[in-house]
């Protein structure tokens, strides 16, 4: 793969690095009250655009086909929104005794509270040949569920800044997340044929807006002289993130492949990715809303910014291995059904 092709493929991860560097060099432009006016353009307009775009691009009919696989859905949603946060909470009780930056540790807890992503889990499930319909349903359903559950989990485990009341958080979430999603779905009903014919770049639009949100978040950080990022803590948190992802993937694999689990190899693939991946597209805007005005917001956001490329990287590396396992399992199951009794 050539350099230009590599840049096009990884443009979002490259973009994250560039916007953080830009925020470091010129934080005054995107800081609260600065020329960009992020308290209006980002907190309301940009976040609303992301979720309107999601509603416009979401194919409802693709999700209904997977609706009846209730056991799989219950497993994925309970793992990612109940088991995952509780395990991380217990882990942080131990890590709190170390010298790792406390705000980065709180950031790990925010990662655990996030819903599954709409894109990466589906893409990787499809790449392996797993149950794509189940992955689509759980990613989308988890995103909708996350609108309600994630803020509750964030406030339960971390609390919020005293300047942002609980009712204010949910009213802003409703206006900038729920309403744009519904409007997007309504518009899709009128424009469905046009949208399917033109194949508009919905993912690229959301990613570009998300880069703006990341930029302004780090502008606030770098303009605050009291905040410093410890490189050792950052490295340790990165290692913890990779360890968590790999451990949870192995755990879901072990549970869903045990005798009598009732899950097919294709189901296992969807479960592994949907249960362990976390949404950056939903996560950063939600953190921006829930912790608006919080001086350590960007430090809390750092683990999520690491988790996103890490889950794509780890998943991509494992695709050939998982595909080979699934193919061999499916052949074994097929042969066993063909053998005479």
Short mmCIF file of C-alpha atoms in Angstrom, two decimals:
data_model
loop_
_atom_site.label_atom_id
_atom_site.label_comp_id
_atom_site.label_asym_id
_atom_site.label_seq_id
_atom_site.Cartn_x
_atom_site.Cartn_y
_atom_site.Cartn_z
CA UNK A 1 0.00 0.00 0.00
CA UNK A 2 1.40 3.39 -1.06
CA UNK A 3 1.86 6.34 1.27
CA UNK A 4 -1.09 8.28 -0.19
CA UNK A 5 -3.39 5.27 0.09
CA UNK A 6 -2.27 4.72 3.68
CA UNK A 7 -2.98 8.38 4.53
CA UNK A 8 -6.46 8.14 2.98
CA UNK A 9 -7.20 4.98 4.95
CA UNK A 10 -5.92 6.30 8.29
CA UNK A 11 -6.86 9.96 7.81
CA UNK A 12 -8.97 10.13 10.96
CA UNK A 13 -6.23 8.87 13.29
CA UNK A 14 -3.77 11.22 11.56
CA UNK A 15 -6.34 13.98 11.99
CA UNK A 16 -6.54 13.37 15.75
CA UNK A 17 -2.76 13.86 16.02
CA UNK A 18 -2.85 17.02 13.87
CA UNK A 19 -5.72 18.70 15.74
CA UNK A 20 -4.06 18.00 19.11
CA UNK A 21 -0.81 19.50 17.80
CA UNK A 22 -2.74 22.51 16.45
CA UNK A 23 -4.43 22.97 19.82
CA UNK A 24 -1.01 22.89 21.48
CA UNK A 25 0.42 25.51 19.12
CA UNK A 26 -2.57 27.88 19.11
CA UNK A 27 -5.00 27.07 21.93
CA UNK A 28 -6.54 30.57 22.08
CA UNK A 29 -8.47 30.07 18.82
CA UNK A 30 -10.59 27.16 20.03
CA UNK A 31 -10.79 27.95 23.73
CA UNK A 32 -14.09 28.84 25.41
CA UNK A 33 -14.88 32.46 24.56
CA UNK A 34 -12.35 32.42 21.69
CA UNK A 35 -12.96 33.22 18.00
CA UNK A 36 -14.42 29.75 17.30
CA UNK A 37 -17.01 30.13 20.10
CA UNK A 38 -17.05 26.40 20.95
CA UNK A 39 -19.61 26.94 23.72
CA UNK A 40 -22.11 27.47 20.87
CA UNK A 41 -20.63 26.03 17.66
CA UNK A 42 -19.39 22.82 19.28
CA UNK A 43 -21.63 22.23 22.29
CA UNK A 44 -24.79 22.62 20.20
CA UNK A 45 -24.24 22.85 16.43
CA UNK A 46 -21.44 20.29 15.98
CA UNK A 47 -22.89 17.69 18.36
CA UNK A 48 -26.35 18.04 16.80
CA UNK A 49 -24.86 17.63 13.31
CA UNK A 50 -23.15 14.37 14.30
CA UNK A 51 -26.38 12.81 15.55
CA UNK A 52 -28.53 14.19 12.72
CA UNK A 53 -26.00 12.62 10.35
CA UNK A 54 -26.24 9.31 12.26
CA UNK A 55 -30.04 9.35 12.04
CA UNK A 56 -29.91 10.14 8.33
CA UNK A 57 -27.48 7.29 7.57
CA UNK A 58 -28.97 4.57 9.83
CA UNK A 59 -30.81 1.86 7.86
CA UNK A 60 -33.66 0.82 10.15
CA UNK A 61 -34.67 -2.11 7.96
CA UNK A 62 -31.25 -3.74 8.36
CA UNK A 63 -31.64 -3.74 12.12
CA UNK A 64 -35.08 -5.32 12.28
CA UNK A 65 -33.76 -8.52 10.65
CA UNK A 66 -31.60 -9.20 13.71
CA UNK A 67 -34.22 -8.20 16.28
CA UNK A 68 -35.26 -11.70 17.33
CA UNK A 69 -31.82 -12.87 18.51
CA UNK A 70 -32.65 -11.72 22.04
CA UNK A 71 -30.04 -13.77 23.94
CA UNK A 72 -27.22 -12.33 21.86
CA UNK A 73 -28.49 -8.77 22.34
CA UNK A 74 -28.87 -9.21 26.10
CA UNK A 75 -25.35 -10.59 26.36
CA UNK A 76 -23.76 -7.74 24.38
CA UNK A 77 -25.62 -4.90 26.08
CA UNK A 78 -25.25 -6.27 29.62
CA UNK A 79 -21.54 -6.96 29.06
CA UNK A 80 -20.70 -3.54 27.64
CA UNK A 81 -22.95 -1.40 29.85
CA UNK A 82 -22.93 -3.37 33.14
CA UNK A 83 -20.08 -5.88 33.39
CA UNK A 84 -17.44 -3.71 31.67
CA UNK A 85 -17.96 -0.61 33.90
CA UNK A 86 -18.05 -2.70 37.09
CA UNK A 87 -14.82 -4.55 36.29
CA UNK A 88 -13.02 -1.29 35.45
CA UNK A 89 -14.37 0.30 38.64
CA UNK A 90 -12.89 -2.56 40.68
CA UNK A 91 -9.62 -2.36 38.74
CA UNK A 92 -9.37 1.38 39.43
CA UNK A 93 -9.66 0.71 43.16
CA UNK A 94 -6.28 -1.04 42.83
CA UNK A 95 -4.77 1.38 40.31
CA UNK A 96 -5.65 4.32 42.58
CA UNK A 97 -2.86 3.12 44.87
CA UNK A 98 -0.30 3.68 42.10
CA UNK A 99 1.27 6.91 40.85
CA UNK A 100 -0.79 6.98 37.62
CA UNK A 101 -2.47 10.35 36.99
CA UNK A 102 -5.90 10.26 38.70
CA UNK A 103 -7.60 12.09 35.81
CA UNK A 104 -6.39 9.52 33.30
CA UNK A 105 -7.73 6.80 35.59
CA UNK A 106 -11.08 8.57 35.66
CA UNK A 107 -10.84 8.63 31.89
CA UNK A 108 -10.58 4.83 31.93
CA UNK A 109 -13.85 4.75 33.82
CA UNK A 110 -15.50 6.98 31.21
CA UNK A 111 -14.34 4.57 28.49
CA UNK A 112 -16.03 1.69 30.30
CA UNK A 113 -19.33 3.59 30.40
CA UNK A 114 -19.50 4.17 26.64
CA UNK A 115 -21.87 2.27 24.32
CA UNK A 116 -20.60 0.14 21.41
CA UNK A 117 -19.61 2.04 18.24
CA UNK A 118 -21.77 2.23 15.13
CA UNK A 119 -18.89 1.59 12.74
CA UNK A 120 -15.77 -0.32 13.84
CA UNK A 121 -17.46 -3.36 15.39
CA UNK A 122 -19.65 -3.78 12.30
CA UNK A 123 -16.73 -3.33 9.88
CA UNK A 124 -14.55 -5.89 11.68
CA UNK A 125 -17.43 -8.38 12.05
CA UNK A 126 -18.07 -8.09 8.31
CA UNK A 127 -14.34 -8.48 7.54
CA UNK A 128 -14.25 -11.77 9.45
CA UNK A 129 -17.55 -13.01 7.99
CA UNK A 130 -19.43 -13.00 11.30
CA UNK A 131 -23.06 -12.20 12.08
CA UNK A 132 -23.13 -8.74 10.51
CA UNK A 133 -26.86 -8.20 11.08
CA UNK A 134 -26.45 -8.81 14.82
CA UNK A 135 -23.45 -6.46 14.90
CA UNK A 136 -25.45 -3.73 13.13
CA UNK A 137 -28.40 -4.14 15.48
CA UNK A 138 -26.33 -4.13 18.67
CA UNK A 139 -24.17 -1.21 17.58
CA UNK A 140 -27.21 0.88 16.70
CA UNK A 141 -29.35 -0.27 19.64
CA UNK A 142 -26.41 0.22 22.00
CA UNK A 143 -25.94 3.75 20.69
CA UNK A 144 -29.59 4.60 21.33
CA UNK A 145 -29.44 2.91 24.75
CA UNK A 146 -26.22 4.78 25.50
CA UNK A 147 -27.99 8.12 25.15
CA UNK A 148 -29.79 7.29 28.40
CA UNK A 149 -27.51 4.78 30.17
CA UNK A 150 -24.07 6.34 29.54
CA UNK A 151 -24.78 9.72 31.20
CA UNK A 152 -26.27 7.88 34.18
CA UNK A 153 -23.17 5.67 34.47
CA UNK A 154 -20.85 8.68 34.12
CA UNK A 155 -22.65 10.53 36.88
CA UNK A 156 -22.82 7.38 39.03
CA UNK A 157 -19.11 6.54 38.82
CA UNK A 158 -17.59 10.00 38.42
CA UNK A 159 -20.13 12.62 39.40
CA UNK A 160 -20.28 15.87 37.48
CA UNK A 161 -19.07 19.41 37.91
CA UNK A 162 -21.25 21.32 40.37
CA UNK A 163 -22.04 23.92 37.72
CA UNK A 164 -23.94 21.43 35.52
CA UNK A 165 -27.18 20.17 37.15
CA UNK A 166 -28.46 16.70 36.39
CA UNK A 167 -31.62 18.02 34.69
CA UNK A 168 -29.55 20.36 32.51
CA UNK A 169 -27.42 17.47 31.26
CA UNK A 170 -30.40 15.46 30.10
CA UNK A 171 -32.22 18.41 28.57
CA UNK A 172 -29.11 19.23 26.54
CA UNK A 173 -28.66 15.57 25.60
CA UNK A 174 -32.27 15.44 24.46
CA UNK A 175 -31.98 18.57 22.32
CA UNK A 176 -28.56 17.81 20.81
CA UNK A 177 -28.76 14.00 20.55
CA UNK A 178 -32.32 12.60 20.58
CA UNK A 179 -34.03 15.33 18.54
CA UNK A 180 -31.38 15.39 15.75
CA UNK A 181 -31.46 11.56 15.58
CA UNK A 182 -35.24 11.54 15.16
CA UNK A 183 -35.09 14.34 12.58
CA UNK A 184 -32.42 12.40 10.70
CA UNK A 185 -34.61 9.29 10.60
CA UNK A 186 -37.63 11.32 9.44
CA UNK A 187 -35.58 12.94 6.67
CA UNK A 188 -34.27 9.52 5.66
CA UNK A 189 -37.84 8.36 5.17
CA UNK A 190 -38.31 11.02 2.49
CA UNK A 191 -34.82 10.76 0.95
CA UNK A 192 -34.11 7.03 1.23
CA UNK A 193 -33.92 6.27 -2.49
CA UNK A 194 -31.68 9.29 -3.15
CA UNK A 195 -29.38 8.46 -0.21
CA UNK A 196 -29.01 4.81 -1.23
CA UNK A 197 -28.33 5.81 -4.84
CA UNK A 198 -25.71 8.47 -4.07
CA UNK A 199 -23.88 6.69 -1.18
CA UNK A 200 -23.00 9.93 0.62
CA UNK A 201 -19.93 9.93 2.95
CA UNK A 202 -21.82 10.00 6.27
CA UNK A 203 -18.92 8.49 8.21
CA UNK A 204 -16.45 11.07 6.91
CA UNK A 205 -18.78 13.95 7.84
CA UNK A 206 -19.20 12.73 11.42
CA UNK A 207 -15.46 12.11 11.75
CA UNK A 208 -14.61 15.61 10.48
CA UNK A 209 -17.01 17.21 12.98
CA UNK A 210 -15.60 14.99 15.71
CA UNK A 211 -12.10 16.32 14.96
CA UNK A 212 -13.41 19.83 15.64
CA UNK A 213 -14.75 18.70 19.02
CA UNK A 214 -11.42 17.07 19.91
CA UNK A 215 -9.58 20.23 18.83
CA UNK A 216 -11.61 22.54 21.08
CA UNK A 217 -11.40 20.11 23.99
CA UNK A 218 -7.60 20.18 23.86
CA UNK A 219 -7.54 23.95 23.32
CA UNK A 220 -9.15 24.24 26.76
CA UNK A 221 -6.50 21.92 28.20
CA UNK A 222 -3.44 23.61 26.73
CA UNK A 223 -4.71 27.05 27.70
CA UNK A 224 -4.86 25.93 31.34
CA UNK A 225 -1.36 26.23 32.88
CA UNK A 226 -2.33 24.06 35.84
CA UNK A 227 -2.75 20.90 33.73
CA UNK A 228 0.22 18.73 32.78
CA UNK A 229 0.20 15.33 31.11
CA UNK A 230 2.59 12.81 32.67
CA UNK A 231 4.24 10.70 29.89
CA UNK A 232 4.75 7.71 32.21
CA UNK A 233 1.07 7.72 33.21
CA UNK A 234 0.09 7.99 29.55
CA UNK A 235 2.21 4.95 28.62
CA UNK A 236 0.84 2.89 31.51
CA UNK A 237 -2.75 3.80 30.64
CA UNK A 238 -2.11 2.79 27.01
CA UNK A 239 -0.82 -0.60 28.16
CA UNK A 240 -3.82 -1.03 30.47
CA UNK A 241 -6.18 -0.25 27.56
CA UNK A 242 -4.61 -2.88 25.29
CA UNK A 243 -4.66 -5.40 28.15
CA UNK A 244 -8.33 -4.71 28.90
CA UNK A 245 -9.34 -5.08 25.27
CA UNK A 246 -7.49 -8.35 24.79
CA UNK A 247 -8.70 -9.77 28.13
CA UNK A 248 -12.34 -8.94 27.41
CA UNK A 249 -12.12 -10.36 23.89
CA UNK A 250 -10.73 -13.61 25.28
CA UNK A 251 -13.41 -13.65 27.99
CA UNK A 252 -16.30 -13.20 25.53
CA UNK A 253 -14.72 -15.81 23.23
CA UNK A 254 -14.41 -18.33 26.07
CA UNK A 255 -17.97 -17.78 27.27
CA UNK A 256 -19.69 -17.91 23.86
CA UNK A 257 -17.78 -20.97 22.60
CA UNK A 258 -18.33 -23.14 25.65
CA UNK A 259 -20.50 -26.23 25.23
CA UNK A 260 -24.19 -25.39 25.41
CA UNK A 261 -23.78 -21.64 24.96
CA UNK A 262 -26.18 -21.65 22.03
CA UNK A 263 -24.10 -19.21 19.99
CA UNK A 264 -22.82 -19.99 16.51
CA UNK A 265 -19.23 -19.13 15.45
CA UNK A 266 -20.64 -16.16 13.49
CA UNK A 267 -22.46 -14.99 16.64
CA UNK A 268 -19.25 -15.26 18.66
CA UNK A 269 -17.45 -12.92 16.24
CA UNK A 270 -20.19 -10.26 16.51
CA UNK A 271 -20.25 -10.58 20.31
CA UNK A 272 -16.46 -10.26 20.65
CA UNK A 273 -16.33 -6.99 18.74
CA UNK A 274 -19.61 -5.40 19.89
CA UNK A 275 -19.06 -6.20 23.58
CA UNK A 276 -15.50 -4.86 23.78
CA UNK A 277 -15.52 -1.86 21.42
CA UNK A 278 -16.49 1.61 22.62
CA UNK A 279 -17.88 4.57 20.70
CA UNK A 280 -15.72 7.65 20.22
CA UNK A 281 -18.37 9.35 18.05
CA UNK A 282 -20.91 9.20 20.87
CA UNK A 283 -18.39 9.36 23.69
CA UNK A 284 -16.62 12.68 23.07
CA UNK A 285 -19.84 14.70 22.56
CA UNK A 286 -21.37 13.10 25.68
CA UNK A 287 -18.29 13.93 27.76
CA UNK A 288 -18.45 17.47 26.39
CA UNK A 289 -22.05 17.77 27.57
CA UNK A 290 -21.81 15.97 30.92
CA UNK A 291 -18.51 17.59 31.96
CA UNK A 292 -18.94 20.98 30.26
CA UNK A 293 -16.73 23.53 32.02
CA UNK A 294 -14.70 20.81 33.76
CA UNK A 295 -11.05 21.92 33.69
CA UNK A 296 -9.77 18.34 33.43
CA UNK A 297 -12.15 17.34 30.62
CA UNK A 298 -9.42 16.75 28.06
CA UNK A 299 -7.37 14.54 30.43
CA UNK A 300 -10.51 12.51 31.10
CA UNK A 301 -10.98 12.27 27.31
CA UNK A 302 -7.44 10.97 26.61
CA UNK A 303 -8.11 7.25 27.38
CA UNK A 304 -11.10 7.28 25.02
CA UNK A 305 -8.95 8.85 22.30
CA UNK A 306 -6.43 6.03 22.85
CA UNK A 307 -9.07 3.30 23.07
CA UNK A 308 -10.59 4.12 19.67
CA UNK A 309 -7.49 3.54 17.47
CA UNK A 310 -6.37 0.73 19.80
CA UNK A 311 -9.58 -1.26 19.25
CA UNK A 312 -9.32 -0.82 15.48
CA UNK A 313 -5.64 -1.77 15.48
CA UNK A 314 -6.07 -4.83 17.71
CA UNK A 315 -9.20 -5.95 15.87
CA UNK A 316 -7.53 -5.58 12.46
CA UNK A 317 -4.51 -7.59 13.60
CA UNK A 318 -6.77 -10.39 14.87
CA UNK A 319 -9.04 -10.54 11.79
CA UNK A 320 -7.06 -13.28 9.93
CA UNK A 321 -6.80 -15.43 13.07
CA UNK A 322 -10.49 -15.08 13.96
CA UNK A 323 -11.55 -15.68 10.33
CA UNK A 324 -9.46 -18.86 10.20
CA UNK A 325 -10.98 -20.09 13.49
CA UNK A 326 -14.54 -19.32 12.39
CA UNK A 327 -14.09 -21.04 9.01
CA UNK A 328 -12.68 -24.20 10.63
CA UNK A 329 -15.48 -24.27 13.24
CA UNK A 330 -18.17 -23.85 10.61
CA UNK A 331 -16.65 -26.70 8.56
CA UNK A 332 -16.51 -28.91 11.64
CA UNK A 333 -20.17 -28.19 12.47
CA UNK A 334 -21.19 -28.87 8.86
CA UNK A 335 -19.30 -32.17 8.79
CA UNK A 336 -20.81 -33.29 12.08
CA UNK A 337 -24.33 -32.72 10.74
CA UNK A 338 -23.53 -34.73 7.59
CA UNK A 339 -22.20 -37.77 9.46
CA UNK A 340 -24.65 -40.72 9.70
CA UNK A 341 -26.15 -41.36 13.08
#
